[in-house]
Coordinates of C-alpha atoms in Angstrom, one line a residue:
M243 CA 0.0 0.0 0.0
S244 CA 1.2 3.5 -0.8
A245 CA -1.5 5.4 1.1
A246 CA -2.0 5.1 4.8
V247 CA -5.3 5.3 6.7
S248 CA -5.7 8.3 9.0
E249 CA -6.8 7.5 12.5
H250 CA -8.7 10.7 13.2
V251 CA -11.9 10.3 15.1
P252 CA -15.1 11.2 13.1
A253 CA -16.7 14.5 14.0
G254 CA -20.2 15.7 13.5
R255 CA -21.1 17.5 10.4
E256 CA -24.1 19.5 9.2
E257 CA -24.6 17.4 6.1
P258 CA -22.9 14.6 4.1
A259 CA -20.1 15.7 1.8
T260 CA -18.9 14.2 -1.5
R261 CA -16.3 11.5 -1.1
L262 CA -13.4 12.4 -3.4
A263 CA -10.2 10.8 -4.5
V264 CA -7.3 13.1 -5.5
L265 CA -4.2 12.1 -7.4
W266 CA -1.3 14.6 -6.8
V267 CA 2.1 14.6 -8.5
P268 CA 4.5 16.5 -6.2
D269 CA 6.5 19.4 -7.8
W270 CA 4.7 18.9 -11.1
P271 CA 6.4 22.0 -12.8
V272 CA 9.8 20.3 -12.1
V273 CA 8.6 17.0 -13.3
A274 CA 7.2 18.5 -16.5
A275 CA 10.6 20.3 -17.2
V276 CA 12.3 16.9 -16.8
L277 CA 9.9 15.1 -19.1
E278 CA 10.4 17.8 -21.7
G279 CA 14.2 17.3 -21.5
L280 CA 15.0 20.8 -20.3
V281 CA 16.8 19.5 -17.2
Q282 CA 18.1 16.2 -15.8
A283 CA 16.2 14.4 -13.0
H284 CA 19.4 14.0 -10.9
Q285 CA 20.1 17.7 -10.7
P286 CA 18.9 20.2 -8.1
I287 CA 16.1 22.0 -10.0
A288 CA 14.0 25.1 -9.5
V289 CA 11.3 26.3 -11.7
H290 CA 10.8 30.1 -11.6
D291 CA 8.8 33.0 -12.9
A292 CA 9.7 36.7 -12.8
R293 CA 8.8 36.8 -9.1
G294 CA 10.9 33.9 -7.9
V295 CA 10.9 30.2 -7.4
V296 CA 7.5 28.5 -7.9
A297 CA 8.6 24.8 -7.5
A298 CA 11.8 23.0 -6.4
S299 CA 12.9 19.4 -6.6
A300 CA 13.6 17.4 -3.4
R301 CA 17.4 17.7 -3.9
A302 CA 17.0 21.5 -4.2
R303 CA 14.8 21.7 -1.1
A304 CA 17.4 19.7 0.9
S305 CA 19.8 22.6 0.2
G306 CA 17.3 25.1 1.6
V307 CA 15.6 26.2 -1.7
R308 CA 12.0 27.1 -1.0
R309 CA 9.0 28.3 -3.0
G310 CA 8.7 32.1 -3.1
Q311 CA 12.5 32.7 -2.9
R312 CA 14.2 35.0 -5.3
R313 CA 16.5 33.3 -7.8
R314 CA 19.5 35.0 -6.4
A315 CA 18.8 33.8 -2.8
A316 CA 18.1 30.2 -4.1
Q317 CA 21.4 30.1 -6.0
S318 CA 23.3 31.3 -3.0
L319 CA 21.9 28.4 -1.0
C320 CA 22.5 25.9 -3.8
P321 CA 25.3 26.9 -6.2
D322 CA 24.6 23.9 -8.5
L323 CA 20.9 24.8 -8.8
V324 CA 19.6 24.4 -12.3
L325 CA 16.9 27.0 -13.2
A326 CA 14.0 26.4 -15.6
P327 CA 11.5 29.1 -16.7
M328 CA 7.8 28.6 -15.7
D329 CA 5.6 27.5 -18.6
E330 CA 2.0 26.7 -17.9
G331 CA 1.4 25.5 -21.4
R332 CA 4.3 23.0 -20.9
D333 CA 2.8 21.8 -17.6
V334 CA -0.7 21.2 -19.2
S335 CA 0.6 19.4 -22.3
A336 CA 3.0 17.2 -20.4
F337 CA 0.2 16.3 -17.8
E338 CA -2.1 15.0 -20.6
A339 CA -0.2 11.7 -20.7
V340 CA -0.8 11.2 -17.0
V341 CA -4.5 12.0 -17.3
Q342 CA -4.9 9.6 -20.2
A343 CA -3.2 6.8 -18.2
V344 CA -5.6 7.4 -15.3
E345 CA -8.6 7.4 -17.6
G346 CA -7.6 4.0 -18.8
D347 CA -8.5 2.6 -15.3
V348 CA -11.2 5.0 -13.9
P349 CA -13.8 7.1 -15.6
Q350 CA -15.1 10.6 -15.0
V351 CA -11.6 12.1 -14.4
Q352 CA -11.5 15.9 -13.8
V353 CA -8.3 17.9 -14.1
M354 CA -8.1 20.5 -11.4
R355 CA -4.8 22.0 -12.5
P356 CA -1.6 20.4 -13.9
G357 CA -0.4 17.8 -11.4
V358 CA -3.8 17.3 -9.7
V359 CA -6.7 15.0 -10.8
V360 CA -10.0 14.8 -8.9
L361 CA -12.6 12.1 -9.2
A362 CA -15.6 10.8 -7.2
A363 CA -14.5 7.9 -5.0
Q364 CA -17.8 6.0 -4.6
G365 CA -17.9 4.4 -8.1
P366 CA -14.3 3.3 -8.3
R367 CA -14.5 2.0 -4.7
R368 CA -17.4 -0.3 -5.6
Y369 CA -15.6 -1.5 -8.7
F370 CA -12.1 -2.2 -7.2
G371 CA -13.5 -3.3 -3.8
S372 CA -11.9 -0.7 -1.5
E373 CA -10.5 2.7 -1.4
E374 CA -7.0 1.3 -0.8
A375 CA -7.3 -0.6 -4.1
V376 CA -8.5 2.6 -5.8
A377 CA -5.4 4.4 -4.5
D378 CA -3.1 1.6 -5.6
T379 CA -4.7 1.7 -9.1
L380 CA -4.3 5.4 -9.5
I381 CA -0.7 5.3 -8.3
G382 CA 0.0 2.5 -10.8
A383 CA -1.6 4.4 -13.6
A384 CA 0.6 7.4 -12.9
A385 CA 3.7 5.2 -12.7
S386 CA 2.9 3.8 -16.2
A387 CA 3.1 7.4 -17.5
G388 CA 6.6 7.7 -15.9
V389 CA 5.8 9.8 -12.8
E390 CA 5.5 9.2 -9.1
A391 CA 2.2 10.3 -7.5
Q392 CA 0.4 10.3 -4.2
V393 CA -3.3 9.7 -3.6
G394 CA -5.7 10.8 -0.9
V395 CA -9.3 10.1 -0.2
A396 CA -11.6 12.2 2.0
D397 CA -14.9 13.9 2.4
G398 CA -14.9 17.3 0.7
Q399 CA -12.5 18.9 -1.7
L400 CA -10.1 20.6 0.7
A401 CA -9.7 17.5 2.9
A402 CA -9.1 15.3 -0.2
L403 CA -6.4 17.7 -1.6
I404 CA -4.5 17.8 1.7
A405 CA -4.9 14.0 2.2
A406 CA -3.3 13.5 -1.2
R407 CA -0.3 15.7 -0.1
E408 CA 0.1 13.4 2.9
S409 CA -0.9 10.2 1.1
V410 CA -3.6 9.2 3.6
L411 CA -7.1 7.9 3.4
V412 CA -9.3 9.9 5.8
P413 CA -12.2 7.7 7.2
P414 CA -15.8 8.9 6.3
G415 CA -17.0 11.6 8.6
A416 CA -13.5 12.4 9.9
S417 CA -12.5 15.3 7.5
A418 CA -13.4 18.0 10.0
A419 CA -11.1 16.6 12.6
F420 CA -8.4 15.9 10.0
L421 CA -8.4 19.6 9.0
A422 CA -9.0 21.2 12.4
G423 CA -5.3 21.9 13.4
R424 CA -4.1 23.0 10.0
D425 CA -3.3 26.6 9.0
V426 CA -6.1 28.5 7.3
R427 CA -3.6 29.3 4.5
D428 CA -4.1 25.7 3.3
L429 CA -7.4 27.0 1.8
V430 CA -5.4 28.2 -1.2
H431 CA -5.0 24.6 -2.4
V432 CA -8.6 24.6 -3.7
T433 CA -8.2 27.6 -6.0
T434 CA -7.8 27.0 -9.8
T435 CA -7.7 30.6 -11.2
R436 CA -5.5 33.6 -10.6
Q437 CA -8.3 35.7 -9.3
A438 CA -9.5 33.0 -6.9
R439 CA -6.0 32.5 -5.7
A440 CA -5.4 36.2 -5.0
E441 CA -8.8 36.6 -3.2
M442 CA -8.2 33.5 -1.1
T443 CA -4.7 34.7 -0.1
E444 CA -6.0 38.1 0.9
F445 CA -8.9 36.4 2.8
T446 CA -6.7 34.1 4.8
G447 CA -4.4 37.0 5.6
V448 CA -7.3 38.9 7.1
L449 CA -8.3 35.8 9.1
R450 CA -4.8 35.4 10.6
R451 CA -4.7 39.1 11.5
L452 CA -8.0 38.5 13.4
G453 CA -6.5 35.6 15.3
I454 CA -8.3 32.9 13.3
T455 CA -5.2 30.8 12.4
T456 CA -6.5 27.3 12.0
L457 CA -9.2 25.7 9.9
G458 CA -10.8 24.3 13.0
A459 CA -11.3 27.8 14.4
L460 CA -12.9 28.9 11.2
A461 CA -15.2 25.9 11.0
Q462 CA -16.5 26.6 14.6
M463 CA -17.7 30.1 13.7
R464 CA -21.4 30.6 13.1
S465 CA -22.2 30.5 9.4
G466 CA -24.4 33.7 9.6
Q467 CA -21.5 35.6 11.2
V468 CA -19.0 34.5 8.5
A469 CA -21.4 35.3 5.7
A470 CA -22.2 38.7 7.1
R471 CA -18.6 39.7 7.5
F472 CA -16.9 37.9 4.5
G473 CA -19.7 37.2 2.1
A474 CA -19.8 34.3 -0.3
L475 CA -16.1 33.6 -0.1
G476 CA -16.2 33.4 3.7
S477 CA -19.1 31.0 3.6
Q478 CA -17.4 28.8 1.1
A479 CA -14.1 28.8 3.1
R480 CA -16.0 27.9 6.3
R481 CA -17.7 24.9 4.6
L482 CA -14.4 23.7 3.2
A483 CA -12.7 24.0 6.6
A484 CA -15.5 21.9 8.1
G485 CA -14.9 19.1 5.6
L486 CA -17.9 19.9 3.5
D487 CA -18.4 20.7 -0.2
G488 CA -17.7 24.3 -1.1
Q489 CA -21.3 25.0 -2.0
P490 CA -24.4 23.7 -0.1
P491 CA -26.8 21.3 -1.9
S492 CA -29.5 23.2 -3.8
G493 CA -33.1 22.0 -3.8
R494 CA -33.9 23.8 -7.1
R495 CA -33.0 22.7 -10.5
G496 CA -29.6 23.8 -11.7
E497 CA -28.9 26.2 -14.5
P498 CA -28.6 24.6 -18.0
D499 CA -25.2 23.9 -19.5
L500 CA -23.8 26.5 -21.9
T501 CA -22.1 25.3 -25.1
S502 CA -20.1 27.0 -27.8
A503 CA -19.1 25.0 -30.9
A504 CA -17.4 25.6 -34.2
E505 CA -16.7 23.6 -37.4
L506 CA -13.0 23.9 -38.4
D507 CA -12.9 24.3 -42.2
P508 CA -10.3 23.5 -43.4
P509 CA -9.6 20.9 -40.7
A510 CA -6.9 21.9 -38.2
Q511 CA -3.7 19.9 -38.1
R512 CA -1.5 22.7 -36.7
M513 CA -1.7 24.3 -33.2
D514 CA -1.9 27.9 -34.4
T515 CA -4.9 27.2 -36.6
A516 CA -6.8 25.5 -33.8
A517 CA -5.8 28.1 -31.3
F518 CA -7.6 30.9 -33.1
A519 CA -10.8 28.9 -33.3
A520 CA -10.4 28.1 -29.6
R521 CA -10.0 31.7 -28.7
R522 CA -13.2 32.8 -30.4
L523 CA -15.1 30.0 -28.8
A524 CA -13.7 30.8 -25.3
E525 CA -14.5 34.5 -25.7
D526 CA -18.1 33.7 -26.8
L527 CA -18.6 31.2 -23.9
H528 CA -17.2 33.7 -21.4
A529 CA -19.4 36.5 -22.7
R530 CA -22.5 34.3 -22.5
M531 CA -21.8 33.4 -18.9
M532 CA -21.2 37.0 -18.0
R533 CA -24.5 38.1 -19.6
R534 CA -26.4 35.5 -17.7
G535 CA -24.5 36.2 -14.5
V536 CA -23.4 32.6 -13.9
L537 CA -20.3 30.6 -13.1
C538 CA -19.3 27.1 -14.2
G539 CA -17.9 24.3 -12.0
R540 CA -16.5 22.3 -14.9
L541 CA -15.2 23.1 -18.4
R542 CA -15.5 20.3 -20.9
V543 CA -13.3 20.5 -24.0
R544 CA -14.3 18.2 -26.9
A545 CA -12.7 17.8 -30.3
R546 CA -13.7 15.6 -33.3
T547 CA -11.3 14.4 -36.0
E548 CA -11.9 13.7 -39.7
D549 CA -12.1 10.0 -39.1
G550 CA -14.8 10.4 -36.4
A551 CA -12.7 10.0 -33.3
E552 CA -13.6 12.0 -30.2
L553 CA -11.1 13.7 -27.8
E554 CA -12.5 15.0 -24.5
R555 CA -11.1 16.5 -21.3
T556 CA -12.9 18.0 -18.3
W557 CA -11.3 20.8 -16.2
R558 CA -12.6 21.6 -12.7
I559 CA -13.1 25.3 -12.1
E560 CA -13.3 27.2 -8.8
G561 CA -14.3 30.9 -9.0
V562 CA -14.5 33.3 -11.8
L563 CA -12.5 32.3 -14.9
A564 CA -11.1 35.3 -16.8
T565 CA -11.3 35.2 -20.6
T566 CA -7.5 34.8 -20.9
E567 CA -7.5 31.9 -18.5
L568 CA -10.3 30.2 -20.2
T569 CA -8.5 30.7 -23.6
D570 CA -5.3 29.4 -22.1
R571 CA -6.8 26.2 -20.8
V572 CA -8.3 25.4 -24.1
R573 CA -5.2 26.3 -26.0
W574 CA -2.9 24.2 -23.8
Q575 CA -5.3 21.3 -24.0
L576 CA -5.2 21.4 -27.8
D577 CA -1.5 21.6 -27.7
G578 CA -1.4 18.5 -25.5
W579 CA -3.4 16.7 -28.2
L580 CA -1.9 18.0 -31.4
S581 CA 1.7 18.0 -30.4
G582 CA 1.7 14.3 -29.7
R583 CA 3.4 14.8 -26.3
S584 CA 0.4 13.2 -24.6
G585 CA 1.5 9.8 -26.2
R586 CA -1.8 9.6 -28.1
P587 CA -2.0 12.2 -30.8
P588 CA -5.2 12.6 -32.7
S589 CA -5.6 10.1 -35.5
A590 CA -6.6 12.8 -38.0
A591 CA -7.0 16.6 -38.3
L592 CA -9.6 18.3 -36.0
T593 CA -12.9 19.2 -37.7
R594 CA -15.0 20.4 -34.8
L595 CA -14.3 22.0 -31.4
T596 CA -16.8 22.3 -28.6
L597 CA -16.6 24.0 -25.2
T598 CA -19.2 23.3 -22.6
A599 CA -19.7 25.1 -19.3
E600 CA -21.1 22.5 -16.8
E601 CA -22.3 22.7 -13.2
V602 CA -23.6 26.2 -14.0
S603 CA -24.7 28.3 -11.0
P604 CA -25.6 31.9 -10.3
A605 CA -22.5 34.1 -9.8
N606 CA -23.5 36.2 -6.8
T607 CA -20.2 38.0 -6.8
V608 CA -20.0 38.7 -10.5
A609 CA -20.9 42.3 -11.5
E610 CA -20.4 44.5 -14.5
G611 CA -17.9 47.3 -14.5
L612 CA -18.6 50.5 -12.7
W613 CA -19.7 52.2 -15.9
G614 CA -21.9 49.4 -17.2
R615 CA -21.4 46.9 -20.0
V616 CA -18.5 46.9 -22.4
G617 CA -19.3 49.3 -25.2
R618 CA -20.1 48.1 -28.7
G619 CA -17.2 49.8 -30.2
E620 CA -14.8 48.1 -27.8
R621 CA -16.2 44.7 -28.8
Q622 CA -15.9 45.5 -32.5
A623 CA -12.3 46.6 -32.0
G624 CA -11.6 43.3 -30.2
R625 CA -13.1 41.3 -33.1
A626 CA -11.1 43.3 -35.7
A627 CA -7.9 42.7 -33.7
L628 CA -8.6 39.0 -33.7
R629 CA -9.2 39.0 -37.5
V630 CA -5.9 40.9 -38.1
Q631 CA -4.1 38.5 -35.7
G632 CA -5.5 35.6 -37.7
M633 CA -3.9 37.0 -40.9
L634 CA -0.6 38.1 -39.4
G635 CA 0.0 35.6 -36.6
A636 CA -0.2 35.7 -32.8
D637 CA 2.6 38.4 -32.6
G638 CA 1.0 40.5 -35.3
V639 CA -1.2 42.4 -32.9
L640 CA 0.3 43.5 -29.6
A641 CA -1.2 45.2 -26.5
P642 CA 0.8 47.3 -23.9
V643 CA 1.0 46.3 -20.3
T644 CA 2.2 48.8 -17.6
E645 CA 5.0 47.3 -15.6
G646 CA 7.3 48.3 -12.7
G647 CA 10.8 49.4 -13.6
R648 CA 13.3 52.2 -13.7
S649 CA 13.7 53.0 -17.4
P650 CA 10.9 53.8 -19.8
R651 CA 11.6 50.7 -21.7
D652 CA 11.2 48.5 -18.6
R653 CA 7.9 50.1 -17.7
V654 CA 5.9 48.9 -20.7
R655 CA 5.7 45.3 -21.9
L656 CA 4.1 44.3 -25.2
V657 CA 2.1 41.0 -25.2
A658 CA 0.1 39.3 -27.9
W659 CA -3.5 40.4 -28.2
G660 CA -5.7 38.2 -25.9
D661 CA -2.9 37.0 -23.7
D662 CA -2.6 37.6 -20.0
V663 CA -2.0 41.3 -19.2
T664 CA -1.1 40.8 -15.5
P665 CA 2.1 42.8 -14.8
V666 CA 5.1 40.7 -14.1
R667 CA 6.7 43.6 -12.0
D668 CA 4.3 45.4 -9.8
P669 CA 4.1 49.1 -10.9
A670 CA 2.8 50.2 -7.5
Q671 CA 6.0 49.1 -5.8
P672 CA 8.8 51.7 -5.2
W673 CA 11.6 51.6 -7.8
P674 CA 14.5 53.6 -6.4
G675 CA 16.4 55.3 -9.2
Q676 CA 13.6 55.3 -11.7
I677 CA 13.4 58.0 -14.3
P678 CA 11.2 60.8 -12.9
Q679 CA 8.0 62.1 -14.5
P680 CA 7.2 63.1 -17.1
L681 CA 8.3 60.1 -19.1
P682 CA 9.3 60.3 -22.8
A683 CA 6.3 60.3 -25.1
T684 CA 8.1 58.0 -27.6
V685 CA 10.4 55.1 -26.9
P686 CA 12.1 53.6 -30.0
A687 CA 11.7 49.9 -30.7
E688 CA 15.5 49.7 -30.2
P689 CA 17.9 52.2 -28.6
V690 CA 19.4 54.6 -31.1
P691 CA 23.2 54.9 -30.8
V692 CA 24.3 58.6 -30.5
R693 CA 27.4 60.6 -29.8
V694 CA 27.5 63.4 -27.2
L695 CA 30.1 66.0 -28.1
D696 CA 31.5 69.2 -26.4
Q697 CA 32.3 72.5 -28.0
A698 CA 35.6 71.2 -29.2
G699 CA 34.1 68.1 -30.8
D700 CA 35.4 65.7 -28.3
S701 CA 33.2 62.9 -27.0
V702 CA 31.6 63.4 -23.6
G703 CA 31.7 60.5 -21.2
V704 CA 31.3 59.8 -17.5
D705 CA 34.4 59.6 -15.3
D706 CA 35.0 57.3 -12.3
R707 CA 33.2 59.8 -9.9
G708 CA 30.0 59.8 -12.0
A709 CA 30.5 63.2 -13.5
L710 CA 30.5 64.3 -17.1
S711 CA 33.9 64.7 -18.7
G712 CA 32.8 67.8 -20.6
M713 CA 29.9 70.1 -21.3
P714 CA 27.4 68.7 -23.8
A715 CA 27.2 71.0 -26.8
R716 CA 25.6 68.7 -29.4
V717 CA 24.2 65.2 -30.0
E718 CA 24.8 63.4 -33.3
M719 CA 23.3 60.2 -34.6
A720 CA 26.0 57.6 -34.6
P721 CA 26.4 55.7 -37.9
V722 CA 24.3 52.6 -37.8
R723 CA 26.3 49.4 -38.6
Q724 CA 25.0 47.2 -41.4
G725 CA 22.6 44.7 -39.9
H726 CA 22.1 46.7 -36.7
P727 CA 18.4 46.7 -35.7
A728 CA 18.3 50.3 -34.6
R729 CA 16.5 52.8 -36.9
Q730 CA 16.2 56.5 -36.9
A731 CA 13.5 57.5 -34.4
A732 CA 10.7 59.9 -35.1
H733 CA 9.5 62.9 -33.0
P734 CA 6.0 62.6 -31.6
S735 CA 4.9 65.4 -33.8
G736 CA 5.6 63.2 -36.8
K737 CA 8.9 64.9 -37.9
A738 CA 12.0 62.8 -38.2
M739 CA 14.5 63.5 -35.4
P740 CA 17.4 65.5 -36.7
R741 CA 20.7 63.7 -37.0
R742 CA 22.4 66.6 -35.2
L743 CA 21.0 68.4 -32.2
A744 CA 22.4 71.5 -30.7
V745 CA 22.1 71.2 -26.9
S746 CA 20.8 74.3 -25.1
R747 CA 20.0 72.6 -21.7
W748 CA 20.9 69.4 -20.1
A749 CA 20.5 67.6 -16.7
G750 CA 22.3 64.6 -15.2
P751 CA 23.9 62.2 -15.3
W752 CA 22.0 59.8 -12.9
P753 CA 23.7 56.5 -12.1
V754 CA 21.6 53.3 -11.9
H755 CA 23.2 50.1 -10.6
E756 CA 21.2 47.0 -11.6
R757 CA 22.1 43.3 -11.6
W758 CA 25.5 44.0 -10.2
W759 CA 25.6 40.4 -9.1
A760 CA 25.5 39.3 -12.7
G761 CA 28.5 41.5 -13.7
Q762 CA 26.4 44.3 -15.2
G763 CA 28.0 47.7 -14.8
A764 CA 26.5 51.0 -13.9
R765 CA 24.2 52.8 -16.4
Y766 CA 23.9 56.5 -16.6
Y767 CA 20.9 58.6 -17.7
L768 CA 21.2 62.1 -19.2
Q769 CA 18.5 64.5 -20.4
V770 CA 19.3 67.0 -23.2
A771 CA 17.1 69.6 -24.8
G772 CA 17.8 71.4 -28.1
E773 CA 16.7 74.7 -29.7
E774 CA 14.8 72.7 -32.3
G775 CA 12.2 71.8 -29.7
V776 CA 13.5 68.2 -29.3
A777 CA 14.4 66.8 -25.9
L778 CA 16.0 63.4 -25.5
L779 CA 16.6 60.9 -22.8
L780 CA 20.0 59.3 -23.2
S781 CA 21.5 56.3 -21.5
G782 CA 25.1 55.2 -21.5
D783 CA 27.7 53.0 -19.9
G784 CA 30.2 55.8 -19.4
E785 CA 31.6 55.8 -23.0
Q786 CA 28.8 55.0 -25.5
W787 CA 25.4 56.7 -25.4
W788 CA 22.0 55.7 -26.8
A789 CA 18.8 57.6 -27.3
E790 CA 16.2 55.8 -25.1
G791 CA 13.3 58.2 -25.4
I792 CA 12.0 61.3 -27.1
Y793 CA 10.1 63.9 -25.1
D794 CA 7.0 65.6 -26.6

């Protein structure tokens, strides 16, 4: 047996909860990177995003590497640490092989997120004879796909998720006692969307500041008090902490499922072709849910091939799913099918794609924007952008995202239209040494090399004390080397920036020291203004200067 039986004493509950089995693959982002051949399994590995470490292998954790650490801190603890970038699409595609292996033994499998599979335990228990046999079967199925997994069974989703992390089978009726002593921050395990994760993190932080630090303390609170103080999120969290389902059973008939479908003509054999159809369907389904004011508990993705074969996958959803997240889930699922990385690529090209929102319920917390519905013009502009993107490719239409940073170039990031626009660097955080307001109205696609000269025609640089070696008198465009990507920048008024600018006023230089630990030297910023009405923001390394921005 790979799963132990918890000895917690059953506790009273308000109502019966769904008995769930959860299969969990520890450190799945690390496992996916190994399966994709990016790193070797024997190495200490950490998967990271722009904020820091999101997952670490057992060998890396033995050296002190922990989730949430900055990369620099993790590398100082483990000099041999191998870093791999976070890629949610890679995680989903690689996990498809595990899900298909599990589906070969048990039906009605739901993917909660990459690395986690949820299924009702009652049916498999009757078929295999016991919950221990179900756990062994699931672990064996994961092993056949080349990964090590843990299985937990309990009443209620939160208890089942934590049971899987500890590889235990919680007896029926004992979930409340099993959860009682655990930190309220464990509630974040049930979230599947970015918004739900952020809301739950903020909610548990408030609970801890109020002195409610354990799930048992939250479960003992009166439901009316929790609902009055924290609303629907508090009521759901209290039920989960008590070992119940997140939502109470409803006596009235549920909302009908919502379906969006499209025929793919010509049939899609390539990922980019299928992705555009998936994006349109996802946006249509999301808009219909918002108009009706409903949420879905499950998202079913179906695809039909030219030879009549059917591909199907169900995702479990908790909370409000943003359009970009809905699109990403469908796109990653298609990538797992079409790339062949799942081990069972489709037998023919895809001819039909269907998205179905299931377990539809009223969204009490969903509201329109402060100024009402999205305008017709905005919707039409979005459709036009998608059509242009279909002709030019995913990178043919870009949208700006405001970021945190010091230079104007760092403070705006361009992403493909329809992709996630969440800032990687928080613009609200302090950025010591950042360029003061007002920022340049125009930032060239590539920095333009220039020369700063004094009255004698000698180059002006920066000495060891951070001061200019001379008085700037003029700025000249440096000759662009053949094959260099820099082009002559244009003034915001539409006029071409002159190749020679007589300097009438200047300010600076301001030194900025970034990434010194990687050997990057100091960078200096200089503002110059000319009599022609042109003002430039220059950056340099002490000898060479570049035009980084043009002021209006």
